[in-house]
PDB file of C-alpha atoms in Angstrom:
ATOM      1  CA  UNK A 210      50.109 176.312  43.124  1.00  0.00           C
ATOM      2  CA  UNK A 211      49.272 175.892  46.867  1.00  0.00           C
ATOM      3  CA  UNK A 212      47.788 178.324  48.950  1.00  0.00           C
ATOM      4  CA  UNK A 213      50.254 179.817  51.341  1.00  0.00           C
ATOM      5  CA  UNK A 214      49.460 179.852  54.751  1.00  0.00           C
ATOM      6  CA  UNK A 215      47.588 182.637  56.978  1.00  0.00           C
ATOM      7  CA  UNK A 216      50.097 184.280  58.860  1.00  0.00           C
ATOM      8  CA  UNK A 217      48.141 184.464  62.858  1.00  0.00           C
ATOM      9  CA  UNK A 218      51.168 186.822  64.164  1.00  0.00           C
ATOM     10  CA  UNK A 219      54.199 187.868  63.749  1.00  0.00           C
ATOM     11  CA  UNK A 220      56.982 189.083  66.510  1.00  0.00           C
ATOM     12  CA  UNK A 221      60.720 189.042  67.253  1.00  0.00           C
ATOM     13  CA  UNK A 222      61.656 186.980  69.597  1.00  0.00           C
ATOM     14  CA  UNK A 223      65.638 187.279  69.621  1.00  0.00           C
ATOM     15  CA  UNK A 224      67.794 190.342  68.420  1.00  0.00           C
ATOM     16  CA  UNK A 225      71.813 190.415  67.460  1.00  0.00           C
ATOM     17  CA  UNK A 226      73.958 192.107  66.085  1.00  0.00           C
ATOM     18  CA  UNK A 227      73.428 190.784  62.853  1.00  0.00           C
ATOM     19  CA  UNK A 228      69.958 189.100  62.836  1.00  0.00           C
ATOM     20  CA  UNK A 229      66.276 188.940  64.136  1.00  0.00           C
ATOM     21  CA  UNK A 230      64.620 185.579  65.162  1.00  0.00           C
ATOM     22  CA  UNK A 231      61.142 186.074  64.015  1.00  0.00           C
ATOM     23  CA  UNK A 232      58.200 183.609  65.177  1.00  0.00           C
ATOM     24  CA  UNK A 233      55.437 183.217  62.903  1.00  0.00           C
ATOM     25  CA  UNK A 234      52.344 181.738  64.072  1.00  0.00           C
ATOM     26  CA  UNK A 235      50.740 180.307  60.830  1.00  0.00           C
ATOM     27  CA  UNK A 236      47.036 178.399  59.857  1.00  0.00           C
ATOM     28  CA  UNK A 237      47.546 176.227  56.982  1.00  0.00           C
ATOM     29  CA  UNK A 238      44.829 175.487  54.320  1.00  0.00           C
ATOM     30  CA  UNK A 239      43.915 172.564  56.189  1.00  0.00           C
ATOM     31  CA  UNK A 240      43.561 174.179  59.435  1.00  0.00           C
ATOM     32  CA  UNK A 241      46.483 172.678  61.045  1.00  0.00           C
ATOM     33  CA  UNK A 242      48.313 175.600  63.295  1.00  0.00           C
ATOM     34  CA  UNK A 243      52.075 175.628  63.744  1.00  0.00           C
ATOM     35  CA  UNK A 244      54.418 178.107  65.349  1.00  0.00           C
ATOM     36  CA  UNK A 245      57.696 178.436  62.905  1.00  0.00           C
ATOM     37  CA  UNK A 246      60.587 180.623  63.617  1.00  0.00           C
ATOM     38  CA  UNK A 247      63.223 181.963  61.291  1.00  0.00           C
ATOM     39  CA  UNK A 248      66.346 184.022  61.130  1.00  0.00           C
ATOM     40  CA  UNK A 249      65.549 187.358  59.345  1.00  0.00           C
ATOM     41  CA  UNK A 250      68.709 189.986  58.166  1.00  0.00           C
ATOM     42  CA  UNK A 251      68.138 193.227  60.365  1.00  0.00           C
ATOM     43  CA  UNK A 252      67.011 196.413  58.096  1.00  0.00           C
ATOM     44  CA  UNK A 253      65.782 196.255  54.926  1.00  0.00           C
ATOM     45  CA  UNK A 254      68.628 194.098  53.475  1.00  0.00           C
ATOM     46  CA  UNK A 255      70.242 194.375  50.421  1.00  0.00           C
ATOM     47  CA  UNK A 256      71.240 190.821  50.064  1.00  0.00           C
ATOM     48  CA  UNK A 257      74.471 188.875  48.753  1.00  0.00           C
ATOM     49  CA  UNK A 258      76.817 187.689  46.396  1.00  0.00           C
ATOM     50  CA  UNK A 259      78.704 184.751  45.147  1.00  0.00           C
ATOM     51  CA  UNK A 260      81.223 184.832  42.606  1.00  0.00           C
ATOM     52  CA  UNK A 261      82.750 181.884  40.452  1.00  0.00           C
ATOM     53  CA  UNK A 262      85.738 183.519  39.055  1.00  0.00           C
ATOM     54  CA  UNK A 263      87.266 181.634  36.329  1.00  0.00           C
ATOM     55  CA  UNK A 264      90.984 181.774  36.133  1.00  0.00           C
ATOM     56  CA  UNK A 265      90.542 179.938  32.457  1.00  0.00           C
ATOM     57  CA  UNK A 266      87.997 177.797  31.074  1.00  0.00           C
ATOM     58  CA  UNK A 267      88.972 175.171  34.186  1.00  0.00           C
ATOM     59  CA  UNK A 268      89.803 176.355  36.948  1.00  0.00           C
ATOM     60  CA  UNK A 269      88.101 178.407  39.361  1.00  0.00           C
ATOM     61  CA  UNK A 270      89.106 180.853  41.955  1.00  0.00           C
ATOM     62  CA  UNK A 271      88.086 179.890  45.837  1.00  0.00           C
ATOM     63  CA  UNK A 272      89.206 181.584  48.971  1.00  0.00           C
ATOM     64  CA  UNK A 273      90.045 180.843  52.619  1.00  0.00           C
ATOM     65  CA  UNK A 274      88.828 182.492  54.991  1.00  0.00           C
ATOM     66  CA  UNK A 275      87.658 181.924  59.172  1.00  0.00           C
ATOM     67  CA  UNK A 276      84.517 180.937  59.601  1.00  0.00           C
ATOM     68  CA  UNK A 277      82.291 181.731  62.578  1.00  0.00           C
ATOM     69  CA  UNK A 278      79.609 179.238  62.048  1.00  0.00           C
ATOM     70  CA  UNK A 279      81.994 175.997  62.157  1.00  0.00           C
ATOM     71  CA  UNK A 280      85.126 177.562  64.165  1.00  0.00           C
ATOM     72  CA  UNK A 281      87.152 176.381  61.019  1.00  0.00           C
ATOM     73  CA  UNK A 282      88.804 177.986  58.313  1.00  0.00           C
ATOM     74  CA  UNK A 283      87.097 177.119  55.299  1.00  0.00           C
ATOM     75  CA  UNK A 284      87.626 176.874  51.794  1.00  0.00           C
ATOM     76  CA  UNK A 285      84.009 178.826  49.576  1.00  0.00           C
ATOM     77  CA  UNK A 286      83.958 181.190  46.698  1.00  0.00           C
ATOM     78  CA  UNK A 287      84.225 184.812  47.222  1.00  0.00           C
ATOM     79  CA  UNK A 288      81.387 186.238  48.486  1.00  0.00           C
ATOM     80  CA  UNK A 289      79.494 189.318  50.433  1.00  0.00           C
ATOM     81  CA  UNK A 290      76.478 191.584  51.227  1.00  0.00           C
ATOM     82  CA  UNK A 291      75.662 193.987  48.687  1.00  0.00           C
ATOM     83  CA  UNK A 292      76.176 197.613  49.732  1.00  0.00           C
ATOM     84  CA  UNK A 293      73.148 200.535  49.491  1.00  0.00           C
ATOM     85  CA  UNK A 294      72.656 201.525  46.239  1.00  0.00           C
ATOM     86  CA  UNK A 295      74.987 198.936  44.831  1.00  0.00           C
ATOM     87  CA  UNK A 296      73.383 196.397  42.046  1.00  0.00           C
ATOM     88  CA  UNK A 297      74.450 192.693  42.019  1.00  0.00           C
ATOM     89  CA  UNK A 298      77.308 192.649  39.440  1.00  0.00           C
ATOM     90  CA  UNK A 299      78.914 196.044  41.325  1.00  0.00           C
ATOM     91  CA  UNK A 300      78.662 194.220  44.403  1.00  0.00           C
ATOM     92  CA  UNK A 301      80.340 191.012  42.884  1.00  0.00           C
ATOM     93  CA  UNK A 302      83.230 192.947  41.319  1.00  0.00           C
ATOM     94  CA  UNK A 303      84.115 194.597  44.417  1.00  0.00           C
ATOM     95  CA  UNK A 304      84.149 191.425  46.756  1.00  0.00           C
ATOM     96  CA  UNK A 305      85.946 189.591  44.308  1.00  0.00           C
ATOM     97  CA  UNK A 306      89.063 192.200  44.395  1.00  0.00           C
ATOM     98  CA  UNK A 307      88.949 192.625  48.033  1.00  0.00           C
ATOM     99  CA  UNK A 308      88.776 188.959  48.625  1.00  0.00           C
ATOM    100  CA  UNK A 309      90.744 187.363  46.040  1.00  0.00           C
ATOM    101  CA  UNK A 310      92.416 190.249  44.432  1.00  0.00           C
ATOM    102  CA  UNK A 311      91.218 189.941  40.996  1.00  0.00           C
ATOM    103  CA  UNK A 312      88.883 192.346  39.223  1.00  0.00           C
ATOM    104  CA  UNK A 313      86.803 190.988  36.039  1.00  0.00           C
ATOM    105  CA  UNK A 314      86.286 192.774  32.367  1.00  0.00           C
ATOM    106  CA  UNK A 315      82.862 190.255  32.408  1.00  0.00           C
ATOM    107  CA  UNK A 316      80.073 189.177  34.926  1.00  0.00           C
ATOM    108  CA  UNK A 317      76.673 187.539  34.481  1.00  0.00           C
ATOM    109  CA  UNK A 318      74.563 186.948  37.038  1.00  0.00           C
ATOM    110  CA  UNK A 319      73.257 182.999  36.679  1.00  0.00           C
ATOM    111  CA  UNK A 320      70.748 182.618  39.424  1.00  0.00           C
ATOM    112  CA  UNK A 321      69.768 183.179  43.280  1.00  0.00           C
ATOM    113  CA  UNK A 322      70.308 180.656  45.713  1.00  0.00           C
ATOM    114  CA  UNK A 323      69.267 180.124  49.433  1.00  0.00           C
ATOM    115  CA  UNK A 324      70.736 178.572  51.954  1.00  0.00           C
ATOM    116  CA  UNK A 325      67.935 176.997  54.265  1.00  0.00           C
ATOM    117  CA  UNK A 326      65.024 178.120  53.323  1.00  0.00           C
ATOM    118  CA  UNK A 327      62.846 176.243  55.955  1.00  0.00           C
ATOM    119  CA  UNK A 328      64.182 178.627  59.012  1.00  0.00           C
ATOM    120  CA  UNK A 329      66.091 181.438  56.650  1.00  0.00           C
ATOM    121  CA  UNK A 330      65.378 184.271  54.441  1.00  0.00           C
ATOM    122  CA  UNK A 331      68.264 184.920  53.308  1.00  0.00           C
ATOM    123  CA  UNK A 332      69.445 184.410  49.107  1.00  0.00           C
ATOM    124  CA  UNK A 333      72.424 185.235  47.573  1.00  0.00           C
ATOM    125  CA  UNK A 334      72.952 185.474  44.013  1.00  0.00           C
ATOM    126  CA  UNK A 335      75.429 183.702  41.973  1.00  0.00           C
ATOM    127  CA  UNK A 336      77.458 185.913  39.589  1.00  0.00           C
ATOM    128  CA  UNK A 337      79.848 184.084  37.421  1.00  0.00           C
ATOM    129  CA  UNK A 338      83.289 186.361  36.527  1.00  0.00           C
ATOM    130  CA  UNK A 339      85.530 185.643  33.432  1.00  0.00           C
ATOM    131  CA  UNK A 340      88.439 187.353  31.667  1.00  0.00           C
ATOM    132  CA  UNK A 341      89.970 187.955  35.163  1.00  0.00           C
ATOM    133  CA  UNK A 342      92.709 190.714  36.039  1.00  0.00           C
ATOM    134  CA  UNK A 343      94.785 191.168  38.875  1.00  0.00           C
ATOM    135  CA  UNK A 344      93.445 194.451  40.872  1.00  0.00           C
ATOM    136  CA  UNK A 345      93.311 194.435  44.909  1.00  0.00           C
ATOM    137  CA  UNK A 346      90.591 196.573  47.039  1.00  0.00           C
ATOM    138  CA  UNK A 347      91.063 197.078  50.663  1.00  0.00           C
ATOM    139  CA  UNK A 348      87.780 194.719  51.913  1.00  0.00           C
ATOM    140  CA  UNK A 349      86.561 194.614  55.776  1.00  0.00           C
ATOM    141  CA  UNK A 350      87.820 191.110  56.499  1.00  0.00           C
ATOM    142  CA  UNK A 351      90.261 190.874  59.371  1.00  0.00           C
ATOM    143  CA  UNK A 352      93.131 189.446  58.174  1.00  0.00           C
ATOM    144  CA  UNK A 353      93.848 188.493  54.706  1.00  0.00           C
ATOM    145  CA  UNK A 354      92.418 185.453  52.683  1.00  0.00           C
ATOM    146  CA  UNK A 355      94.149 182.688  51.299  1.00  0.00           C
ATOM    147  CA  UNK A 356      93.496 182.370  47.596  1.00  0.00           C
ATOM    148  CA  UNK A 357      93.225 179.105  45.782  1.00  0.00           C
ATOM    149  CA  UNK A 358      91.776 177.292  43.228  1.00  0.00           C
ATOM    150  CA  UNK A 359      89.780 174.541  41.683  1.00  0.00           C
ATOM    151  CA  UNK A 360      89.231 172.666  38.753  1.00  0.00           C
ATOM    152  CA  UNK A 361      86.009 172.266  37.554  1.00  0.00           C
ATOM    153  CA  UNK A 362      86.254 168.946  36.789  1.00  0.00           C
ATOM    154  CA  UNK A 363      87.439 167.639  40.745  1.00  0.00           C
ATOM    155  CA  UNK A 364      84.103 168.990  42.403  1.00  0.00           C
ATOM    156  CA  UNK A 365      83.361 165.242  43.800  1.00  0.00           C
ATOM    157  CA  UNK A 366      87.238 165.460  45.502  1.00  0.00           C
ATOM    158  CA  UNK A 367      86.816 169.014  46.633  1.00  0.00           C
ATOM    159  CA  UNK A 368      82.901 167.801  48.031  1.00  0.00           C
ATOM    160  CA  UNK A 369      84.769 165.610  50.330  1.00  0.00           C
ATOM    161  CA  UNK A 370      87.567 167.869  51.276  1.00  0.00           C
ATOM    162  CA  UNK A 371      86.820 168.086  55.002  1.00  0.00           C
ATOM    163  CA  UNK A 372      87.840 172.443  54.540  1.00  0.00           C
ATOM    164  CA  UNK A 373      85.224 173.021  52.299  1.00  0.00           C
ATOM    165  CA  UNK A 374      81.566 172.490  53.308  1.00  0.00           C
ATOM    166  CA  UNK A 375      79.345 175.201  51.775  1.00  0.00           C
ATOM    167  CA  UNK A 376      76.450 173.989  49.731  1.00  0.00           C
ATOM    168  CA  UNK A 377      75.669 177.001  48.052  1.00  0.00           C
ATOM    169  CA  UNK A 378      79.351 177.227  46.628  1.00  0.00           C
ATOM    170  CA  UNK A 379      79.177 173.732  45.458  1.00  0.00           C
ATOM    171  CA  UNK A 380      75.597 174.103  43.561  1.00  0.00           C
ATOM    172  CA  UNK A 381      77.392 177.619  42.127  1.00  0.00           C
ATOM    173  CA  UNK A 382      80.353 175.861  40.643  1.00  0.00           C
ATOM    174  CA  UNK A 383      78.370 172.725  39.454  1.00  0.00           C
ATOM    175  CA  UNK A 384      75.708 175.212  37.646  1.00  0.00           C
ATOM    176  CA  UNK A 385      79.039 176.638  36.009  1.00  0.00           C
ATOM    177  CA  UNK A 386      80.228 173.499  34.872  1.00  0.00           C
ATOM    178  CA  UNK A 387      77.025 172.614  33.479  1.00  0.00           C
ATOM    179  CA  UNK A 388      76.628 176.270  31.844  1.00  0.00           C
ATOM    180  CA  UNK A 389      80.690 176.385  30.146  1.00  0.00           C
ATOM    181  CA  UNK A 390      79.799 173.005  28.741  1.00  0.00           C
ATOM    182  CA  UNK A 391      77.251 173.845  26.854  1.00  0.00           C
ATOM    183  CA  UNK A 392      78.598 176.945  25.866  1.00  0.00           C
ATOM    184  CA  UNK A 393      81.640 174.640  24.674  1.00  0.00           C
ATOM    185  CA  UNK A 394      83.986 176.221  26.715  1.00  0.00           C
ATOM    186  CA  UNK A 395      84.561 173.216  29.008  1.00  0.00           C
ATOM    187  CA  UNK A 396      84.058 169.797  28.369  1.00  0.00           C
ATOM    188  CA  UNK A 397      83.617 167.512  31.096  1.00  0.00           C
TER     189      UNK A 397
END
């Protein structure tokens, strides 16, 4: 494993609403000094979720919703920050009924993903739903979501749909493809 580099200093640069920009000033093993900045949650953070809801054993549940980031509305997979003193499958049960109106009798949580780890610290973590029931929760988004869905085996034609351009979502639903076929629930 490689060393990790010294960290020189450390200050925020930039404040929001929702984030800090944080310069690091860093000596690597070599010697070799660089300044790197990254976008840090404010507060102690209690991080996210992702859900892949699974209507059946094919198709999976995705959402519309506006996005700030591209000034589109985008197709993604339910998702949200994980309240205090809420644990990761809590967290993914409630976003998933107040975004696509379906609670779930089973989670798992299948991994942690990030989104750009070279200038971010954020991770989310995937949690994959099954044995899905209707059930609405009144969420904080400001006007209500679309629901649709996908099949698990049209991830290359939803890749190029020009609404949908999250990478985490895509990784989450190709990680549950991979996982329900070798349960045997899905073949490909």
């Amino acid at each position: 494993m490689r060393q990790k580099p010294t960290v020189l200093a450390r200050e925020i640069v930039a404040t929001s609403r929702l984030f800090c920009v944080e310069e690091l000033k860093l000596r690597f093993s070599n010697g070799v000094e660089r300044t790197y900045e990254r976008l840090v949650g404010k507060g102690a953070g209690y991080g996210a979720v992702m859900i892949v809801a699974m209507l059946d054993a094919e198709h999976a549940v995705l959402v519309e919703e506006y996005c700030g980031g591209t000034d589109e509305y985008e197709l993604s997979l339910p998702k949200g920050l994980i309240e205090p003193g809420e644990d990761v499958l809590a967290a993914a049960e409630r976003e998933l009924k107040e975004e696509a109106g379906f609670g779930a009798r089973q989670l798992e949580h299948l991994t942690e993903l990030s989104l750009s780890p070279g200038y971010m610290s954020q991770k989310i973590q995937v949690v994959l739903a099954t044995d899905l029931y209707e059930e609405r929760l009144e969420g904080d988004e400001p006007e209500p979501m679309r629901v649709d869905k996908i099949n698990l085996r049209e991830l290359s034609a939803l890749a190029q749909n020009p609404q949908f351009s999250e990478g985490r979502a895509l990784a989450a639903l190709y990680l549950t493809r991979d996982l329900l076929t070798q349960r045997g629930y899905f073949t490909s």
